Coordinates of C-alpha atoms in Angstrom, one line a residue:
X1 CA 31.3 4.8 -20.4
X2 CA 30.5 8.8 -20.0
X3 CA 31.8 10.7 -18.0
X4 CA 29.8 14.3 -17.9
X5 CA 32.0 17.3 -16.6
X6 CA 30.2 20.1 -15.1
X7 CA 31.2 23.7 -13.5
X8 CA 32.4 22.4 -10.1
X9 CA 32.2 18.3 -10.4
X10 CA 32.6 15.2 -12.6
X11 CA 30.1 12.2 -12.6
X12 CA 31.1 9.0 -14.0
X13 CA 28.2 6.6 -14.9
X14 CA 29.7 3.4 -15.4
X15 CA 28.7 0.1 -15.9
X16 CA 28.3 -1.9 -12.3
X17 CA 29.9 -2.0 -9.4
X18 CA 32.3 -4.7 -9.9
X19 CA 33.3 -2.5 -14.2
X20 CA 37.5 -2.0 -13.9
X21 CA 36.2 1.6 -14.6
X22 CA 33.8 2.3 -11.4
X23 CA 36.6 0.2 -9.2
X24 CA 39.6 2.0 -9.7
X25 CA 37.9 5.0 -8.1
X26 CA 36.6 3.5 -5.2
X27 CA 39.1 3.4 -2.3
X28 CA 40.6 0.2 -0.9
X29 CA 39.0 -0.6 2.1
X30 CA 36.7 -3.7 4.1
X31 CA 33.5 -2.2 3.8
X32 CA 33.9 -1.7 0.2
X33 CA 34.7 -4.8 -0.9
X34 CA 32.1 -6.3 1.3
X35 CA 29.6 -3.5 -0.2
X36 CA 30.7 -4.8 -3.7
X37 CA 29.7 -7.9 -3.2
X38 CA 26.6 -7.4 -2.1
X39 CA 25.3 -5.5 -4.4
X40 CA 25.7 -8.1 -7.2
X41 CA 22.0 -8.8 -6.0
X42 CA 20.7 -6.5 -4.0
X43 CA 17.2 -7.0 -2.5
X44 CA 17.3 -4.1 0.3
X45 CA 18.8 -1.2 0.2
X46 CA 22.9 -0.6 1.0
X47 CA 24.3 2.5 2.5
X48 CA 27.9 3.3 4.2
X49 CA 29.4 5.9 5.2
X50 CA 33.0 7.1 6.1
X51 CA 33.8 10.1 8.3
X52 CA 36.8 9.3 9.7
X53 CA 38.9 11.6 8.0
X54 CA 38.4 15.3 7.9
X55 CA 38.1 16.3 4.8
X56 CA 38.1 12.5 3.0
X57 CA 34.3 11.8 3.5
X58 CA 32.6 9.1 1.6
X59 CA 29.3 8.1 1.2
X60 CA 27.9 4.6 -0.7
X61 CA 25.5 2.3 -0.9
X62 CA 23.1 0.7 -3.2
X63 CA 19.8 2.1 -3.5
X64 CA 16.5 0.5 -5.2
X65 CA 14.4 3.2 -6.8
X66 CA 11.9 1.9 -8.9
X67 CA 10.2 -1.8 -7.7
X68 CA 7.8 -3.4 -9.7
X69 CA 4.2 -4.6 -7.2
X70 CA 3.4 -8.0 -9.8
X71 CA 7.2 -8.9 -9.1
X72 CA 9.5 -8.9 -6.1
X73 CA 12.4 -9.8 -8.3
X74 CA 11.6 -7.3 -10.7
X75 CA 13.5 -4.0 -9.2
X76 CA 16.1 -1.1 -10.3
X77 CA 19.0 -0.3 -8.5
X78 CA 21.1 3.0 -8.4
X79 CA 24.8 2.3 -7.1
X80 CA 26.8 5.6 -5.8
X81 CA 30.6 5.7 -4.3
X82 CA 30.2 9.7 -3.5
X83 CA 32.5 12.5 -2.5
X84 CA 33.9 15.7 -2.0
X85 CA 36.4 15.2 -5.1
X86 CA 34.7 12.8 -7.7
X87 CA 30.7 11.0 -8.2
X88 CA 30.6 7.7 -9.3
X89 CA 27.1 5.6 -10.1
X90 CA 25.9 2.7 -12.5
X91 CA 24.7 3.2 -15.7
X92 CA 21.1 4.4 -15.2
X93 CA 18.2 3.5 -17.3
X94 CA 16.8 6.4 -18.0
X95 CA 14.9 5.0 -20.3
X96 CA 12.7 3.0 -19.0
X97 CA 11.2 5.7 -16.9
X98 CA 9.4 8.3 -19.5
X99 CA 9.5 10.9 -15.8
X100 CA 13.4 10.9 -15.4
X101 CA 14.8 13.2 -18.4
X102 CA 18.0 12.6 -19.1
X103 CA 18.8 16.2 -21.1
X104 CA 16.4 17.6 -18.3
X105 CA 18.7 16.3 -15.6
X106 CA 22.5 16.9 -16.9
X107 CA 21.5 20.4 -17.7
X108 CA 19.8 20.7 -14.1
X109 CA 23.3 19.6 -13.6
X110 CA 24.9 22.5 -14.9
X111 CA 24.8 25.3 -12.4
X112 CA 25.8 22.4 -10.0
X113 CA 28.1 23.6 -7.0
X114 CA 29.6 20.4 -6.2
X115 CA 29.7 16.6 -6.8
X116 CA 27.4 16.2 -3.4
X117 CA 24.9 18.1 -5.4
X118 CA 24.6 16.4 -8.5
X119 CA 24.2 13.7 -6.7
X120 CA 21.0 15.5 -4.6
X121 CA 19.4 16.6 -8.2
X122 CA 19.9 12.8 -9.0
X123 CA 18.1 11.6 -6.2
X124 CA 15.8 14.3 -7.0
X125 CA 14.6 13.3 -10.0
X126 CA 13.8 9.7 -9.4
X127 CA 11.8 11.2 -5.7
X128 CA 9.8 13.5 -8.5
X129 CA 9.2 10.1 -10.9
X130 CA 7.1 8.1 -7.6
X131 CA 6.1 11.2 -6.9
X132 CA 3.9 11.4 -10.4
X133 CA 3.5 7.9 -10.1
X134 CA 1.5 8.8 -7.0
X135 CA -0.5 10.5 -8.1
X136 CA -2.3 8.2 -10.4
X137 CA -2.4 5.7 -7.9
X138 CA -4.6 8.2 -6.1
X139 CA -7.2 7.4 -8.9
X140 CA -6.9 4.3 -8.1
X141 CA -7.7 5.1 -4.3
X142 CA -10.3 7.4 -5.3
X143 CA -12.3 5.1 -7.3
X144 CA -11.6 2.4 -4.6
X145 CA -13.2 4.8 -2.3
X146 CA -16.9 4.7 -3.7
X147 CA -16.8 0.9 -4.8
X148 CA -16.8 0.4 -1.4
X149 CA -21.0 2.4 -1.1
X150 CA -21.8 0.7 -4.3
X151 CA -20.5 -2.1 -5.0
X152 CA -19.0 -3.4 -0.9
X153 CA -18.3 -7.1 -1.9
X154 CA -15.2 -9.9 -1.8
X155 CA -13.6 -8.1 -5.1
X156 CA -13.6 -4.0 -3.5
X157 CA -11.3 -6.3 -1.0
X158 CA -9.3 -7.6 -2.8
X159 CA -8.6 -4.4 -5.1
X160 CA -8.2 -2.7 -1.1
X161 CA -6.0 -5.9 -0.3
X162 CA -3.6 -4.5 -3.7
X163 CA -3.5 -0.9 -3.0
X164 CA -2.8 -1.8 0.8
X165 CA 0.5 -3.8 -0.1
X166 CA 1.1 -0.8 -3.3
X167 CA 1.5 2.0 -0.1
X168 CA 3.8 -0.3 1.5
X169 CA 6.1 -0.4 -1.2
X170 CA 6.4 3.2 -1.7
X171 CA 6.8 3.7 1.9
X172 CA 9.5 1.1 1.7
X173 CA 11.0 2.9 -1.2
X174 CA 11.0 6.7 0.3
X175 CA 12.8 5.0 3.3
X176 CA 15.2 4.8 1.3
X177 CA 15.9 7.8 0.3
X178 CA 14.9 9.7 3.6
X179 CA 18.1 7.3 4.8
X180 CA 20.7 9.0 2.3
X181 CA 18.9 12.3 2.8
X182 CA 19.9 12.4 6.6
X183 CA 23.1 10.5 5.7
X184 CA 24.4 13.3 3.5
X185 CA 23.8 15.8 6.1
X186 CA 25.6 13.0 8.8
X187 CA 28.3 12.7 6.2
X188 CA 29.6 16.3 4.7
X189 CA 28.2 18.5 7.6
X190 CA 25.4 20.9 8.0
X191 CA 26.9 23.1 4.9
X192 CA 25.2 20.8 2.5
X193 CA 21.9 21.2 3.8
X194 CA 22.0 24.9 3.5
X195 CA 22.8 23.9 -0.5
X196 CA 19.0 24.5 -3.3
X197 CA 19.1 21.5 -4.4
X198 CA 19.4 19.5 -1.1
X199 CA 16.4 21.6 0.0
X200 CA 14.2 21.6 -3.1
X201 CA 15.1 17.0 -2.8
X202 CA 14.3 17.0 1.2
X203 CA 11.2 19.4 0.3
X204 CA 10.5 16.4 -2.3
X205 CA 11.3 13.2 0.0
X206 CA 8.8 14.6 2.7
X207 CA 6.5 15.8 0.1
X208 CA 6.2 12.3 -0.4
X209 CA 6.5 10.3 2.7
X210 CA 3.2 12.5 3.6
X211 CA 1.5 11.5 0.7
X212 CA 2.0 8.2 1.7
X213 CA 1.1 8.0 5.1
X214 CA -2.5 10.1 4.3
X215 CA -3.1 7.1 1.9
X216 CA -2.2 4.4 4.5
X217 CA -4.6 6.4 6.6
X218 CA -7.6 5.8 4.0
X219 CA -6.9 2.7 2.7
X220 CA -7.3 1.6 6.9
X221 CA -10.2 3.4 7.4
X222 CA -11.3 1.9 4.4
X223 CA -10.4 -1.5 5.9
X224 CA -12.6 -0.4 8.9
X225 CA -15.8 0.8 7.4
X226 CA -15.4 -2.4 5.5
X227 CA -14.7 -4.7 8.2
X228 CA -18.5 -2.8 10.5
X229 CA -19.4 -2.9 7.5
X230 CA -18.9 -7.2 7.1
X231 CA -19.6 -7.4 10.9
X232 CA -23.2 -5.5 10.4
X233 CA -24.2 -7.6 7.5
X234 CA -23.2 -10.8 9.5
X235 CA -25.5 -9.7 12.1
X236 CA -28.5 -8.8 10.5
X237 CA -28.2 -12.4 8.9
X238 CA -27.6 -14.3 11.8
X239 CA -30.2 -11.9 13.8
X240 CA -32.9 -12.4 10.6
X241 CA -32.0 -16.3 10.5
X242 CA -32.8 -16.6 14.3
X243 CA -36.1 -14.6 13.7
X244 CA -37.4 -16.7 11.1
X245 CA -36.8 -20.0 12.6
X246 CA -38.0 -18.8 15.6
X247 CA -40.8 -17.5 13.8
X248 CA -41.3 -20.7 12.7
X249 CA -40.8 -22.9 15.4
X250 CA -45.3 -23.7 16.0
X251 CA -45.2 -24.6 12.2
X252 CA -42.2 -27.6 13.3
X253 CA -43.7 -28.0 17.4
X254 CA -47.1 -28.8 15.9
X255 CA -46.6 -30.7 13.1
X256 CA -43.5 -33.0 15.1
X257 CA -47.2 -33.4 17.9
X258 CA -49.8 -34.6 15.1
X259 CA -46.6 -36.3 12.8
X260 CA -46.9 -39.0 15.8
X261 CA -47.9 -42.8 14.8
X262 CA -50.2 -43.4 18.5
X263 CA -52.6 -45.2 18.6
X264 CA -54.5 -43.1 20.4
X265 CA -54.4 -39.0 19.2
X266 CA -58.3 -37.6 19.2
X267 CA -57.3 -34.8 17.1
X268 CA -56.9 -37.0 14.4
X269 CA -61.4 -38.3 13.8
X270 CA -62.5 -34.4 15.3
X271 CA -64.4 -33.2 12.0
X272 CA -62.4 -30.2 12.1
X273 CA -59.1 -31.0 12.9
X274 CA -57.8 -30.2 10.1
X275 CA -58.8 -26.7 9.6
X276 CA -58.5 -26.3 13.7
X277 CA -54.4 -27.3 13.3
X278 CA -54.4 -24.7 10.6
X279 CA -55.9 -22.4 13.2
X280 CA -53.5 -23.1 16.1
X281 CA -50.2 -23.0 13.9
X282 CA -51.9 -19.8 12.7
X283 CA -52.7 -18.3 16.3
X284 CA -49.2 -19.7 17.7
X285 CA -47.2 -18.5 15.1
X286 CA -49.1 -15.0 15.6
X287 CA -48.8 -14.7 18.9
X288 CA -45.0 -15.3 18.7
X289 CA -44.4 -12.7 16.3
X290 CA -46.8 -9.9 18.2
X291 CA -44.4 -11.0 20.8
X292 CA -41.1 -10.6 19.2
X293 CA -42.6 -7.2 17.8
X294 CA -42.9 -5.8 21.7
X295 CA -39.0 -6.8 22.1
X296 CA -38.4 -4.7 19.1
X297 CA -36.8 -7.6 17.5
X298 CA -38.2 -7.2 14.2
X299 CA -38.6 -4.1 13.6
X300 CA -34.9 -3.8 11.4
X301 CA -36.3 -7.3 10.0
X302 CA -39.0 -5.8 8.8
X303 CA -37.6 -2.4 7.3
X304 CA -34.4 -4.0 4.9
X305 CA -37.4 -6.8 4.2
X306 CA -39.0 -3.6 3.0
X307 CA -36.1 -1.7 1.3
X308 CA -35.5 -5.0 -0.5
X309 CA -38.9 -5.3 -2.0
X310 CA -38.9 -1.3 -3.6
X311 CA -35.6 -1.8 -5.0
X312 CA -36.4 -4.3 -6.9
X313 CA -39.6 -2.4 -8.3

């Protein structure tokens, strides 16, 4: 498999962790073998460090650097072993991601001063790819922000939940890069943090964290707005139904009274009984309406009805 030789380092890109060519670069210890067994079906990030022997520090693990938002089993994993002498990884599918330009990455590695810088270059380009996808994600977020104002409905709420899920996936991906950033400094010392590629990669990771946290705050605010609007609408509906039910109470009460079948009901023999019943019903309803309006329970409802009517015109 490919072996890339640079001025101060070598990068071995092998088929996979279980491949013999990959294994031959690894020291024989229990943690290493456990990692190989775990990496057969990696669902989470794995990271190990070796700092017992001064000058022979090493870092290895598995990093999920791409995750589909539609399928939990659709992911790309980066397996690696890093020491100051050797850097070994599994084969990276550069063709699947247009943002990962292999020729540019190799050209950038020409100026690397160590295997650690080569590792940081790869991590930095992976993070740059995530940043590019997050930028395109921002357009969807912008459209959703206006949809809440213009088309606040069940479909909008569903889209909010989809975007919230994607943000959680971004956070999960970036968390792995954050851990490796800290582990590199922990394993190889503070001098690593002074190298250009480490600083560049660290800044990109921090930029990712800042953007994702900001987007998460925006989505949480959208959810709050959605809840406020939904609660307001629910309260207005209940208030309207309550007022309408109250206004029709005289109609139902008088209708129930005059709908009785008792023999002695003098109103049934009145010549103007029908007209009087209408007058009584309208009068009591109007009195009840004036009472509700004086209490201030009718204003918002009338204004809402007026806005709806004018809007239809």
